[in-house]
PDB file of C-alpha atoms in Angstrom:
ATOM      1  CA  MET A   1       0.038  -0.283   0.116  1.00 49.00           C
ATOM      2  CA  ALA A   2       1.821   3.110  -1.404  1.00 57.00           C
ATOM      3  CA  ALA A   3       1.574   6.134   0.871  1.00 62.00           C
ATOM      4  CA  VAL A   4      -0.938   8.862  -0.470  1.00 68.00           C
ATOM      5  CA  ASP A   5      -0.448  12.563  -1.191  1.00 79.00           C
ATOM      6  CA  TYR A   6      -2.407  15.169   0.313  1.00 82.00           C
ATOM      7  CA  LYS A   7      -3.797  16.210  -3.579  1.00 89.00           C
ATOM      8  CA  THR A   8      -5.359  12.573  -3.987  1.00 88.00           C
ATOM      9  CA  ALA A   9      -6.674  11.851  -0.590  1.00 82.00           C
ATOM     10  CA  ILE A  10      -8.649  15.301  -1.227  1.00 89.00           C
ATOM     11  CA  ARG A  11      -9.784  13.892  -4.019  1.00 92.00           C
ATOM     12  CA  ASN A  12     -10.950  10.514  -3.051  1.00 89.00           C
ATOM     13  CA  THR A  13     -12.555  12.220  -0.003  1.00 87.00           C
ATOM     14  CA  GLY A  14     -14.650  14.724  -2.347  1.00 92.00           C
ATOM     15  CA  LEU A  15     -15.650  11.910  -4.885  1.00 95.00           C
ATOM     16  CA  LEU A  16     -16.553   9.743  -1.897  1.00 92.00           C
ATOM     17  CA  VAL A  17     -18.452  12.413  -0.056  1.00 93.00           C
ATOM     18  CA  GLY A  18     -19.937  13.295  -3.654  1.00 96.00           C
ATOM     19  CA  ALA A  19     -21.094   9.955  -3.873  1.00 96.00           C
ATOM     20  CA  ALA A  20     -22.853   9.873  -0.498  1.00 95.00           C
ATOM     21  CA  VAL A  21     -24.836  13.233  -1.565  1.00 96.00           C
ATOM     22  CA  VAL A  22     -26.169  11.797  -4.990  1.00 97.00           C
ATOM     23  CA  PHE A  23     -27.525   8.626  -2.810  1.00 97.00           C
ATOM     24  CA  GLY A  24     -28.975  10.870  -0.264  1.00 96.00           C
ATOM     25  CA  ALA A  25     -31.072  12.711  -3.324  1.00 97.00           C
ATOM     26  CA  GLY A  26     -31.866   9.497  -4.493  1.00 97.00           C
ATOM     27  CA  ILE A  27     -33.254   8.932  -1.445  1.00 97.00           C
ATOM     28  CA  GLY A  28     -35.059  11.855  -1.234  1.00 97.00           C
ATOM     29  CA  VAL A  29     -36.444  11.599  -4.752  1.00 97.00           C
ATOM     30  CA  GLN A  30     -37.597   7.689  -4.421  1.00 97.00           C
ATOM     31  CA  MET A  31     -38.748   8.151  -0.562  1.00 97.00           C
ATOM     32  CA  GLY A  32     -39.431  11.710  -0.017  1.00 96.00           C
ATOM     33  CA  PRO A  33     -37.162  14.286   2.298  1.00 95.00           C
ATOM     34  CA  ASP A  34     -37.820  13.243   5.386  1.00 96.00           C
ATOM     35  CA  ALA A  35     -36.244   9.323   4.532  1.00 95.00           C
ATOM     36  CA  ALA A  36     -33.158  11.801   2.659  1.00 96.00           C
ATOM     37  CA  LEU A  37     -33.038  14.109   5.939  1.00 95.00           C
ATOM     38  CA  GLN A  38     -32.330  10.715   8.257  1.00 95.00           C
ATOM     39  CA  PHE A  39     -29.237   9.723   5.339  1.00 94.00           C
ATOM     40  CA  PHE A  40     -28.018  12.813   6.044  1.00 94.00           C
ATOM     41  CA  THR A  41     -27.967  13.111   9.450  1.00 93.00           C
ATOM     42  CA  GLY A  42     -26.662   9.552   9.813  1.00 91.00           C
ATOM     43  CA  TYR A  43     -24.143  10.037   7.079  1.00 92.00           C
ATOM     44  CA  VAL A  44     -23.216  13.613   9.254  1.00 91.00           C
ATOM     45  CA  LEU A  45     -23.203  11.259  12.666  1.00 88.00           C
ATOM     46  CA  GLU A  46     -20.602   9.015  11.325  1.00 85.00           C
ATOM     47  CA  GLU A  47     -18.173  11.103   9.700  1.00 85.00           C
ATOM     48  CA  SER A  48     -18.236  13.377  13.277  1.00 84.00           C
ATOM     49  CA  LEU A  49     -17.203   9.644  14.766  1.00 80.00           C
ATOM     50  CA  SER A  50     -14.574   8.741  12.285  1.00 78.00           C
ATOM     51  CA  VAL A  51     -13.017  12.211  12.708  1.00 78.00           C
ATOM     52  CA  ASP A  52     -13.701  11.722  16.341  1.00 77.00           C
ATOM     53  CA  ASN A  53     -11.598   8.144  16.200  1.00 75.00           C
ATOM     54  CA  LEU A  54      -8.864  10.157  14.510  1.00 75.00           C
ATOM     55  CA  PHE A  55      -8.465  11.975  17.360  1.00 76.00           C
ATOM     56  CA  VAL A  56      -8.391   9.551  19.936  1.00 77.00           C
ATOM     57  CA  PHE A  57      -5.612   7.898  18.071  1.00 74.00           C
ATOM     58  CA  LEU A  58      -3.453  11.027  17.769  1.00 74.00           C
ATOM     59  CA  LEU A  59      -4.473  11.135  21.924  1.00 78.00           C
ATOM     60  CA  LEU A  60      -3.021   7.602  22.393  1.00 75.00           C
ATOM     61  CA  PHE A  61       0.088   7.854  19.763  1.00 74.00           C
ATOM     62  CA  GLU A  62       1.200  10.890  22.064  1.00 76.00           C
ATOM     63  CA  TYR A  63       0.377   9.324  25.009  1.00 78.00           C
ATOM     64  CA  PHE A  64       2.413   6.483  24.345  1.00 75.00           C
ATOM     65  CA  LYS A  65       5.313   8.544  22.531  1.00 75.00           C
ATOM     66  CA  VAL A  66       4.833   6.375  19.499  1.00 70.00           C
ATOM     67  CA  PRO A  67       7.603   7.341  16.765  1.00 71.00           C
ATOM     68  CA  PRO A  68       5.655   9.206  13.725  1.00 68.00           C
ATOM     69  CA  ALA A  69       7.754   6.497  11.584  1.00 67.00           C
ATOM     70  CA  LEU A  70       5.161   3.924  13.336  1.00 66.00           C
ATOM     71  CA  GLN A  71       2.285   5.822  13.097  1.00 62.00           C
ATOM     72  CA  LYS A  72       2.143   5.655   8.983  1.00 57.00           C
ATOM     73  CA  ARG A  73       0.559   3.267   6.884  1.00 45.00           C
ATOM     74  CA  VAL A  74       2.580   0.226   6.275  1.00 35.00           C
ATOM     75  CA  SER A  75       3.836   0.094   2.636  1.00 32.00           C
ATOM     76  CA  SER A  76       3.733  -2.836   0.976  1.00 33.00           C
ATOM     77  CA  ARG A  77       6.814  -2.224  -0.771  1.00 32.00           C
ATOM     78  CA  LEU A  78       9.917  -3.231   0.917  1.00 31.00           C
ATOM     79  CA  SER A  79      13.433  -0.847   0.988  1.00 35.00           C
ATOM     80  CA  SER A  80      15.668  -3.768   0.632  1.00 37.00           C
ATOM     81  CA  SER A  81      15.812  -7.612   0.065  1.00 36.00           C
ATOM     82  CA  THR A  82      17.453  -8.304   2.617  1.00 37.00           C
ATOM     83  CA  CYS A  83      15.041  -7.596   5.124  1.00 42.00           C
ATOM     84  CA  ALA A  84      11.729  -8.905   2.613  1.00 43.00           C
ATOM     85  CA  LEU A  85      10.777 -11.491   5.389  1.00 42.00           C
ATOM     86  CA  ARG A  86      11.139  -9.818   8.036  1.00 47.00           C
ATOM     87  CA  GLY A  87       9.293  -6.714   6.728  1.00 51.00           C
ATOM     88  CA  ALA A  88       6.775  -8.992   5.092  1.00 52.00           C
ATOM     89  CA  GLU A  89       6.122 -10.498   8.455  1.00 53.00           C
ATOM     90  CA  HIS A  90       5.746  -7.251  10.488  1.00 53.00           C
ATOM     91  CA  ALA A  91       3.705  -5.167   7.565  1.00 57.00           C
ATOM     92  CA  PHE A  92       0.968  -8.571   7.871  1.00 57.00           C
ATOM     93  CA  ALA A  93       1.040  -7.746  11.478  1.00 57.00           C
ATOM     94  CA  ARG A  94       0.490  -4.720  11.694  1.00 56.00           C
ATOM     95  CA  ARG A  95      -2.426  -4.904   8.930  1.00 61.00           C
ATOM     96  CA  GLN A  96      -3.394  -7.688  11.213  1.00 64.00           C
ATOM     97  CA  VAL A  97      -3.578  -6.333  14.573  1.00 61.00           C
ATOM     98  CA  LEU A  98      -5.419  -2.970  12.494  1.00 62.00           C
ATOM     99  CA  SER A  99      -8.354  -5.079  11.114  1.00 69.00           C
ATOM    100  CA  TRP A 100      -8.779  -6.830  14.360  1.00 74.00           C
ATOM    101  CA  GLY A 101      -8.879  -3.449  16.060  1.00 70.00           C
ATOM    102  CA  ILE A 102     -11.724  -2.147  13.337  1.00 74.00           C
ATOM    103  CA  ILE A 103     -13.452  -5.194  13.859  1.00 82.00           C
ATOM    104  CA  GLY A 104     -13.459  -4.765  17.117  1.00 82.00           C
ATOM    105  CA  ALA A 105     -14.772  -1.295  17.013  1.00 80.00           C
ATOM    106  CA  ILE A 106     -17.310  -2.062  15.124  1.00 82.00           C
ATOM    107  CA  SER A 107     -18.328  -4.534  17.013  1.00 89.00           C
ATOM    108  CA  MET A 108     -18.463  -2.562  20.224  1.00 89.00           C
ATOM    109  CA  ARG A 109     -20.343   0.406  18.713  1.00 85.00           C
ATOM    110  CA  ALA A 110     -22.625  -2.164  17.307  1.00 89.00           C
ATOM    111  CA  LEU A 111     -23.205  -3.482  21.220  1.00 93.00           C
ATOM    112  CA  PHE A 112     -23.529   0.144  23.214  1.00 89.00           C
ATOM    113  CA  ILE A 113     -25.741   1.264  20.624  1.00 87.00           C
ATOM    114  CA  SER A 114     -28.291  -1.362  21.200  1.00 90.00           C
ATOM    115  CA  ALA A 115     -27.757  -1.355  24.873  1.00 90.00           C
ATOM    116  CA  GLY A 116     -28.144   2.140  24.900  1.00 85.00           C
ATOM    117  CA  VAL A 117     -31.044   2.488  22.970  1.00 87.00           C
ATOM    118  CA  ILE A 118     -32.357  -0.526  24.644  1.00 91.00           C
ATOM    119  CA  LEU A 119     -31.948   1.358  28.273  1.00 86.00           C
ATOM    120  CA  ILE A 120     -33.392   4.448  26.641  1.00 86.00           C
ATOM    121  CA  LYS A 121     -36.652   2.595  25.785  1.00 88.00           C
ATOM    122  CA  LYS A 122     -37.048   0.715  29.126  1.00 88.00           C
ATOM    123  CA  PHE A 123     -35.981   3.334  31.619  1.00 85.00           C
ATOM    124  CA  ARG A 124     -36.029   7.043  30.373  1.00 84.00           C
ATOM    125  CA  SER A 125     -34.157   8.501  33.396  1.00 86.00           C
ATOM    126  CA  VAL A 126     -31.071   6.597  31.908  1.00 84.00           C
ATOM    127  CA  LEU A 127     -30.592   9.727  29.869  1.00 86.00           C
ATOM    128  CA  LEU A 128     -29.577  11.921  33.377  1.00 90.00           C
ATOM    129  CA  VAL A 129     -27.024   9.231  34.363  1.00 88.00           C
ATOM    130  CA  PHE A 130     -25.128   9.211  31.012  1.00 86.00           C
ATOM    131  CA  ALA A 131     -25.548  13.483  31.566  1.00 89.00           C
ATOM    132  CA  GLY A 132     -23.733  13.007  34.837  1.00 92.00           C
ATOM    133  CA  ILE A 133     -21.216  10.871  33.158  1.00 91.00           C
ATOM    134  CA  LEU A 134     -20.550  13.175  30.543  1.00 89.00           C
ATOM    135  CA  MET A 135     -20.628  16.202  33.323  1.00 93.00           C
ATOM    136  CA  PHE A 136     -18.073  14.333  35.655  1.00 92.00           C
ATOM    137  CA  SER A 137     -15.606  13.219  32.395  1.00 88.00           C
ATOM    138  CA  SER A 138     -15.841  17.245  31.028  1.00 87.00           C
ATOM    139  CA  TYR A 139     -14.746  18.384  35.109  1.00 89.00           C
ATOM    140  CA  LYS A 140     -11.984  16.042  35.100  1.00 86.00           C
ATOM    141  CA  ILE A 141     -10.874  16.704  31.469  1.00 82.00           C
ATOM    142  CA  LEU A 142     -10.954  21.055  32.294  1.00 86.00           C
ATOM    143  CA  THR A 143      -9.942  20.828  35.805  1.00 85.00           C
ATOM    144  CA  GLY A 144      -6.996  18.604  34.716  1.00 76.00           C
ATOM    145  CA  ASN A 145      -5.005  16.445  37.895  1.00 64.00           C
ATOM    146  CA  LYS A 146      -1.072  16.900  36.862  1.00 60.00           C
ATOM    147  CA  GLU A 147      -0.636  14.873  39.579  1.00 59.00           C
ATOM    148  CA  ALA A 148      -1.850  11.619  38.098  1.00 56.00           C
ATOM    149  CA  GLU A 149       1.028  11.280  35.897  1.00 59.00           C
ATOM    150  CA  ASP A 150       1.523   7.537  36.171  1.00 61.00           C
ATOM    151  CA  GLU A 151       4.047   6.837  34.303  1.00 64.00           C
ATOM    152  CA  ASP A 152       7.239   8.032  32.132  1.00 66.00           C
ATOM    153  CA  LEU A 153       6.527   6.800  28.533  1.00 63.00           C
ATOM    154  CA  SER A 154       9.529   8.375  27.224  1.00 64.00           C
ATOM    155  CA  ASN A 155      11.565   5.213  26.370  1.00 67.00           C
ATOM    156  CA  ASN A 156       8.372   3.321  24.785  1.00 63.00           C
ATOM    157  CA  GLN A 157       9.515   1.189  22.351  1.00 59.00           C
TER     158      GLN A 157
END
């Protein structure tokens, strides 16, 4: 998998967003404006969650002091034939870990969304519990506890 430059990434993103807009317009024509609004609402929500995931990855990389060279995508082209086997095994392992991470993220998202829907339908007051958790988390993030630095990960490899 070769590295993608910004121009190509922006073009591909524009094409995919354009395809989603055309699809949503088709839904609007076939099923009405309410169905199109539901599609676009879900699309924007999922895109927002995707961007949120990128920020989480950046925070994790920063916390665990992952070097920038290890944050990039694995290239399928190997620079040296002497390390081809080791490089190929390493690339396969990283792809496999990434695949399991994506499968796990999708599974956990489905599980928590389903559980949340069931809880909210059965116990409307559970929204107050969720709101309390968000308020508490926001407070902890805003006040920040500088004494809670657990480990020095600067030599993490």
